[in-house]
mmCIF file of the C-alpha atoms, coordinates in Angstrom:
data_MODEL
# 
_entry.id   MODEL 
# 
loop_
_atom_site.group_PDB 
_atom_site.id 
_atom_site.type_symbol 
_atom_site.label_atom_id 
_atom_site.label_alt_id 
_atom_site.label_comp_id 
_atom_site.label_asym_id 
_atom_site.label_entity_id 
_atom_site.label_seq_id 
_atom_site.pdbx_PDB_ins_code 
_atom_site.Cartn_x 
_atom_site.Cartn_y 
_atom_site.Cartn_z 
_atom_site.occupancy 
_atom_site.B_iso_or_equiv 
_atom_site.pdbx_formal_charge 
_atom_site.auth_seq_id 
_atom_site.auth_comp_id 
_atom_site.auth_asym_id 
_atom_site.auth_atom_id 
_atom_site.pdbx_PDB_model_num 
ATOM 1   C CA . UNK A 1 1   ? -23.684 0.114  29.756 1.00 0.00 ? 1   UNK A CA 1 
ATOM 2   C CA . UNK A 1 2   ? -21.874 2.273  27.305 1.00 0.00 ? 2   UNK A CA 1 
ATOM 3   C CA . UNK A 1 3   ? -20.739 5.806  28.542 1.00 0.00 ? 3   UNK A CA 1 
ATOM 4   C CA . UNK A 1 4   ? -21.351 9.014  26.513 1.00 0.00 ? 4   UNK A CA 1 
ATOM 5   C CA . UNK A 1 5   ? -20.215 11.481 28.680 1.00 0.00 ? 5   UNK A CA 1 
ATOM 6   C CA . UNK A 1 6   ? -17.208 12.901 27.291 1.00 0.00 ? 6   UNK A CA 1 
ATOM 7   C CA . UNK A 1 7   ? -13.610 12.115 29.198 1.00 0.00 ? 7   UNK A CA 1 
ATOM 8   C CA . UNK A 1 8   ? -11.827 15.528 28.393 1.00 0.00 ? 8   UNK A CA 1 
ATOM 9   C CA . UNK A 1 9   ? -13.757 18.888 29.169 1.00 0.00 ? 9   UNK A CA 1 
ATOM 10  C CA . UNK A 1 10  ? -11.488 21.259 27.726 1.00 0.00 ? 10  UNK A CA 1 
ATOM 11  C CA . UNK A 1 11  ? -12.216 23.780 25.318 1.00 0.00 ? 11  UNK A CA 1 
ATOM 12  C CA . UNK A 1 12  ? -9.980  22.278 22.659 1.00 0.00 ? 12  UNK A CA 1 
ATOM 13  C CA . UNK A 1 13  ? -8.075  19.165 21.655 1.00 0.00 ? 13  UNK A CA 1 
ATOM 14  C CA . UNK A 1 14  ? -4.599  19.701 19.720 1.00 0.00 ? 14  UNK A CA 1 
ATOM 15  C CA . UNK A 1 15  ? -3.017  17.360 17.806 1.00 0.00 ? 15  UNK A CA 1 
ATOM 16  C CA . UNK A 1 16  ? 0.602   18.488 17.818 1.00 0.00 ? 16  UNK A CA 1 
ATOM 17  C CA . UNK A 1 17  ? 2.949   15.783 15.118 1.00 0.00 ? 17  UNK A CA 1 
ATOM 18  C CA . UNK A 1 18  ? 6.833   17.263 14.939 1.00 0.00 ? 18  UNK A CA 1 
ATOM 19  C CA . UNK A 1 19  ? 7.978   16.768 11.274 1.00 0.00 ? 19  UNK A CA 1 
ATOM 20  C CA . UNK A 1 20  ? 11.398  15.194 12.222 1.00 0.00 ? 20  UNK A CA 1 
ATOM 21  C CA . UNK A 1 21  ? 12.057  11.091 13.252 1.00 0.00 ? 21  UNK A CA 1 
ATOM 22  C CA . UNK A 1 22  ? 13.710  11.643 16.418 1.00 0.00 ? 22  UNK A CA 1 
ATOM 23  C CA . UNK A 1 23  ? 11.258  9.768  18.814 1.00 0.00 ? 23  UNK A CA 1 
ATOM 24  C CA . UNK A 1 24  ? 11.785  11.836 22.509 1.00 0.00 ? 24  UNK A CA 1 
ATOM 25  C CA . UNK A 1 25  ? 9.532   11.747 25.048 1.00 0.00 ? 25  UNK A CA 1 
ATOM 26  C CA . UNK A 1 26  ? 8.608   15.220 25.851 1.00 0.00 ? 26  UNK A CA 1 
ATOM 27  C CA . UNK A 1 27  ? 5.808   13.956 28.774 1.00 0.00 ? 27  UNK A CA 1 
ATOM 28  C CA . UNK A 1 28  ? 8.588   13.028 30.765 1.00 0.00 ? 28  UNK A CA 1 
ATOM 29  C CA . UNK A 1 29  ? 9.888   16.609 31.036 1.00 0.00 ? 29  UNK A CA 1 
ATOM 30  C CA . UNK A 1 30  ? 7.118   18.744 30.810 1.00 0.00 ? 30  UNK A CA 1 
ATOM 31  C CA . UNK A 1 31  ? 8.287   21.645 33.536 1.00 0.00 ? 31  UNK A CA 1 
ATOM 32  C CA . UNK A 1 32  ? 5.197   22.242 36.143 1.00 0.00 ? 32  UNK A CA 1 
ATOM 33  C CA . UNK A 1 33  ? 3.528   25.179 34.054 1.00 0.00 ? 33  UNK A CA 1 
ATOM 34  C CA . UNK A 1 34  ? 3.534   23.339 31.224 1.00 0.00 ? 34  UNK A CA 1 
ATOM 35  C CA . UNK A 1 35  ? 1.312   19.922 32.586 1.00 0.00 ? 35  UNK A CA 1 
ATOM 36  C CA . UNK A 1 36  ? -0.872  22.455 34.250 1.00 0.00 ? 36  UNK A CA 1 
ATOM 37  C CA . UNK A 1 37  ? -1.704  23.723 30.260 1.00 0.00 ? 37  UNK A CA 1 
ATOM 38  C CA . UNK A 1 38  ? -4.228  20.504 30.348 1.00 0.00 ? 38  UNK A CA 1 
ATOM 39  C CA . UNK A 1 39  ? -3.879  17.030 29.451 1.00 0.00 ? 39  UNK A CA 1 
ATOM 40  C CA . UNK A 1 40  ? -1.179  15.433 27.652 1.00 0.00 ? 40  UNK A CA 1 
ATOM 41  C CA . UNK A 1 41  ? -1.346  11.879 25.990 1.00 0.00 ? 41  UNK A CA 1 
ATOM 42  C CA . UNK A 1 42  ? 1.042   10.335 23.390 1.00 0.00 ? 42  UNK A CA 1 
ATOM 43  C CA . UNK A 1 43  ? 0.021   9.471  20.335 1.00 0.00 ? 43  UNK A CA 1 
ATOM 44  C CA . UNK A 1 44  ? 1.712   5.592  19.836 1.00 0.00 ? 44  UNK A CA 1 
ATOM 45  C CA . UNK A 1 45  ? -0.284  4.825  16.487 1.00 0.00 ? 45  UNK A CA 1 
ATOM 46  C CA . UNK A 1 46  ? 1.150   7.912  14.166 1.00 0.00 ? 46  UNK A CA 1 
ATOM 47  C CA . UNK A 1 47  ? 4.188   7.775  12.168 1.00 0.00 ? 47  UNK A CA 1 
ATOM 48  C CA . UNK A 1 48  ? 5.710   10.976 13.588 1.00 0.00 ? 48  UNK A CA 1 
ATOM 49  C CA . UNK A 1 49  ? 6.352   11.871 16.906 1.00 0.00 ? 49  UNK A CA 1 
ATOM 50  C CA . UNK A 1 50  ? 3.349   13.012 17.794 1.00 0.00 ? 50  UNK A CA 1 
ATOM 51  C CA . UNK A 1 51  ? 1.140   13.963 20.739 1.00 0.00 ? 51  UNK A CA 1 
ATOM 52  C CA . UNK A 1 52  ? -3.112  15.262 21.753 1.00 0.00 ? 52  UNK A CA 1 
ATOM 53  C CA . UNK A 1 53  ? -3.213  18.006 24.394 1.00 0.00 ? 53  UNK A CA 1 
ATOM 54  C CA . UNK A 1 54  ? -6.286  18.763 25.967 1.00 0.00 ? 54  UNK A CA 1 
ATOM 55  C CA . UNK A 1 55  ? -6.502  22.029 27.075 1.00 0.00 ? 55  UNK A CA 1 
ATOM 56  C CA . UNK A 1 56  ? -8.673  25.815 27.541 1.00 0.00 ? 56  UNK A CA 1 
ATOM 57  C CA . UNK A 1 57  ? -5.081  27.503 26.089 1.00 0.00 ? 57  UNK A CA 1 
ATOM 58  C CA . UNK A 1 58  ? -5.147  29.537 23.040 1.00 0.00 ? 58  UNK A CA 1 
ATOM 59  C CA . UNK A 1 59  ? -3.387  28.275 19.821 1.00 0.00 ? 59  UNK A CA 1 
ATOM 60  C CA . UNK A 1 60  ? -0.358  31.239 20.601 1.00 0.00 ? 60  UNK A CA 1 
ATOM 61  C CA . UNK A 1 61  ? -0.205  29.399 24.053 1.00 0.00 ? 61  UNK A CA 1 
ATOM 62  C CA . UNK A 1 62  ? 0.230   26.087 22.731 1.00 0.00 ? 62  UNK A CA 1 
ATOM 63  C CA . UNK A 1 63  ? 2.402   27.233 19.876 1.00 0.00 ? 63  UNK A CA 1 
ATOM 64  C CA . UNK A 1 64  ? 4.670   28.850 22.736 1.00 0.00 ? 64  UNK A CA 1 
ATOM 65  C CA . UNK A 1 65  ? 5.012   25.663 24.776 1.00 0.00 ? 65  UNK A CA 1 
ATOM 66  C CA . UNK A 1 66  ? 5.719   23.436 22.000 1.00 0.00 ? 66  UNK A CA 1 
ATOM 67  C CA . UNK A 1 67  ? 8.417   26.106 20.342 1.00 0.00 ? 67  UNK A CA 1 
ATOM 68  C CA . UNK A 1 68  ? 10.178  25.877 23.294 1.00 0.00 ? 68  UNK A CA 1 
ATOM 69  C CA . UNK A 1 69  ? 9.730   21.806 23.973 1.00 0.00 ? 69  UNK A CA 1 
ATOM 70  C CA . UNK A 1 70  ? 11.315  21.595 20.249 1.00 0.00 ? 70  UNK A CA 1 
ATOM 71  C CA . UNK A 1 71  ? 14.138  23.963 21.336 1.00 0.00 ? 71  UNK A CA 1 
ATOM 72  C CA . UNK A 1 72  ? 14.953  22.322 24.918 1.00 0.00 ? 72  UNK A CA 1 
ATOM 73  C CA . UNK A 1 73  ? 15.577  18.779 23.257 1.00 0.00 ? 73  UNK A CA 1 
ATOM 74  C CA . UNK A 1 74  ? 17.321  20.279 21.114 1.00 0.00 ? 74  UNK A CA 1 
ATOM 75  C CA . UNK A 1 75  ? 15.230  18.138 18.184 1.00 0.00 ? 75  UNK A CA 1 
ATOM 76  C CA . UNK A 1 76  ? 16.543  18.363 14.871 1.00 0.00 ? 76  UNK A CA 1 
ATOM 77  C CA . UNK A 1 77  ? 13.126  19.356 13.148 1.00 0.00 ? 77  UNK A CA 1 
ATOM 78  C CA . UNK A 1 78  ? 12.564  22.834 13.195 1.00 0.00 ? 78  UNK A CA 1 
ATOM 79  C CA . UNK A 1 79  ? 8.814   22.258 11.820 1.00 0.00 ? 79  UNK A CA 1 
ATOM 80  C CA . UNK A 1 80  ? 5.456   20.837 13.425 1.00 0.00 ? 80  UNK A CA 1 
ATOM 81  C CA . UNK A 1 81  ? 2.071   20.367 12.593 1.00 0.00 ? 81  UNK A CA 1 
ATOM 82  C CA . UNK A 1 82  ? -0.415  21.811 14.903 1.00 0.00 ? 82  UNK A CA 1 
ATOM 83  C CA . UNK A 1 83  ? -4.128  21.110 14.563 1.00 0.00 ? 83  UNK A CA 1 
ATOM 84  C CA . UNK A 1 84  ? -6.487  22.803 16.937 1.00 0.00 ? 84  UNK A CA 1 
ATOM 85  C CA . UNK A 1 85  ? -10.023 20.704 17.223 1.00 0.00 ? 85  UNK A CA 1 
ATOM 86  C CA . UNK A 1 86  ? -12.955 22.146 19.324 1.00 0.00 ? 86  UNK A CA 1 
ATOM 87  C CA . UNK A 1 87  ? -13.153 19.955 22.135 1.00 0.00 ? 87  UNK A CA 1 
ATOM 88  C CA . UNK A 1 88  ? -14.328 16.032 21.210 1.00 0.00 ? 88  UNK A CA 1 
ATOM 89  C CA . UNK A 1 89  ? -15.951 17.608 17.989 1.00 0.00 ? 89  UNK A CA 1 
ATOM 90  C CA . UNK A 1 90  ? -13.064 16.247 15.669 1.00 0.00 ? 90  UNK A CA 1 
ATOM 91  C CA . UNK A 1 91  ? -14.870 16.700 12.561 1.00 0.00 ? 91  UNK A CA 1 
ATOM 92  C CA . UNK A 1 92  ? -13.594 20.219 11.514 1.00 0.00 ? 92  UNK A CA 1 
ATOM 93  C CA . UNK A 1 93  ? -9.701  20.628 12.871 1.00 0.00 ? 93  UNK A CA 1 
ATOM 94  C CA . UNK A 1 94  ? -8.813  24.023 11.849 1.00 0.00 ? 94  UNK A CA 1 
ATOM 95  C CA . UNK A 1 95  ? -5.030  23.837 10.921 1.00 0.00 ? 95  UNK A CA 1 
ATOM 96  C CA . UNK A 1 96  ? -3.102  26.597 12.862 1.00 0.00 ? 96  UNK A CA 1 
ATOM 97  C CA . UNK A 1 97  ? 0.322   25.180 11.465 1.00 0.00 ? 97  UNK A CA 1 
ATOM 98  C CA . UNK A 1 98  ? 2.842   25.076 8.313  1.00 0.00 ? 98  UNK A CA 1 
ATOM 99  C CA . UNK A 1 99  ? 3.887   28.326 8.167  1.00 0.00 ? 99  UNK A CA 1 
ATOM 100 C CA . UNK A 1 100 ? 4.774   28.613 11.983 1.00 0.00 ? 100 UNK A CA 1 
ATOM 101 C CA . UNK A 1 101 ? 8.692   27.726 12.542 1.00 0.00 ? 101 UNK A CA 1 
ATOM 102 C CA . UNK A 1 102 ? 10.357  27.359 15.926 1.00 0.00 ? 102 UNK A CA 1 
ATOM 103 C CA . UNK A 1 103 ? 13.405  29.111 15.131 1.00 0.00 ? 103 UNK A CA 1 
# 
């Protein structure tokens, strides 16, 4: 039997790729406030570092939390893509990114 329902119930889905190569882990040091945001999977078949978080949060939440993931690692790249999708309908992401820099 095939299941419809979907897994995630969050409001959105965002698709969060860093620009630079340096391939971190930023699950493994999420602080507590920021694995309460929603759900946080890894994204093992894109090019970049990249990562889906499922979550009710506002883009300027998200934006927040990954500006200061970037800066805590220290990563080289300055510059991420952020797509915001509405939850499992992934057939209109609305692009919330270039122009936002982390420092």
């Amino acid at each position: 039997m095939i299941k419809t329902a979907p897994v995630h119930h969050q409001t959105y889905c965002y698709l969060i790729e860093l620009t630079g190569n340096a391939q971190t882990d930023l699950l493994m040091t999420l602080s507590a406030a920021e694995q309460n945001l929603g759900d946080w999977e890894r994204v093992y078949s894109a090019k970049l570092p990249t990562w889906r978080l499922w979550t009710n949060a506002n883009a300027d939440v998200v934006r927040f939390t990954v500006t200061h993931l970037i800066a805590r690692h220290a990563l080289p790249q300055n510059d991420y893509w952020l797509i915001q999708y509405r939850g499992h309908d992934h057939r209109h992401p609305k692009m919330l990114h270039p122009q936002f820099h982390t420092r």
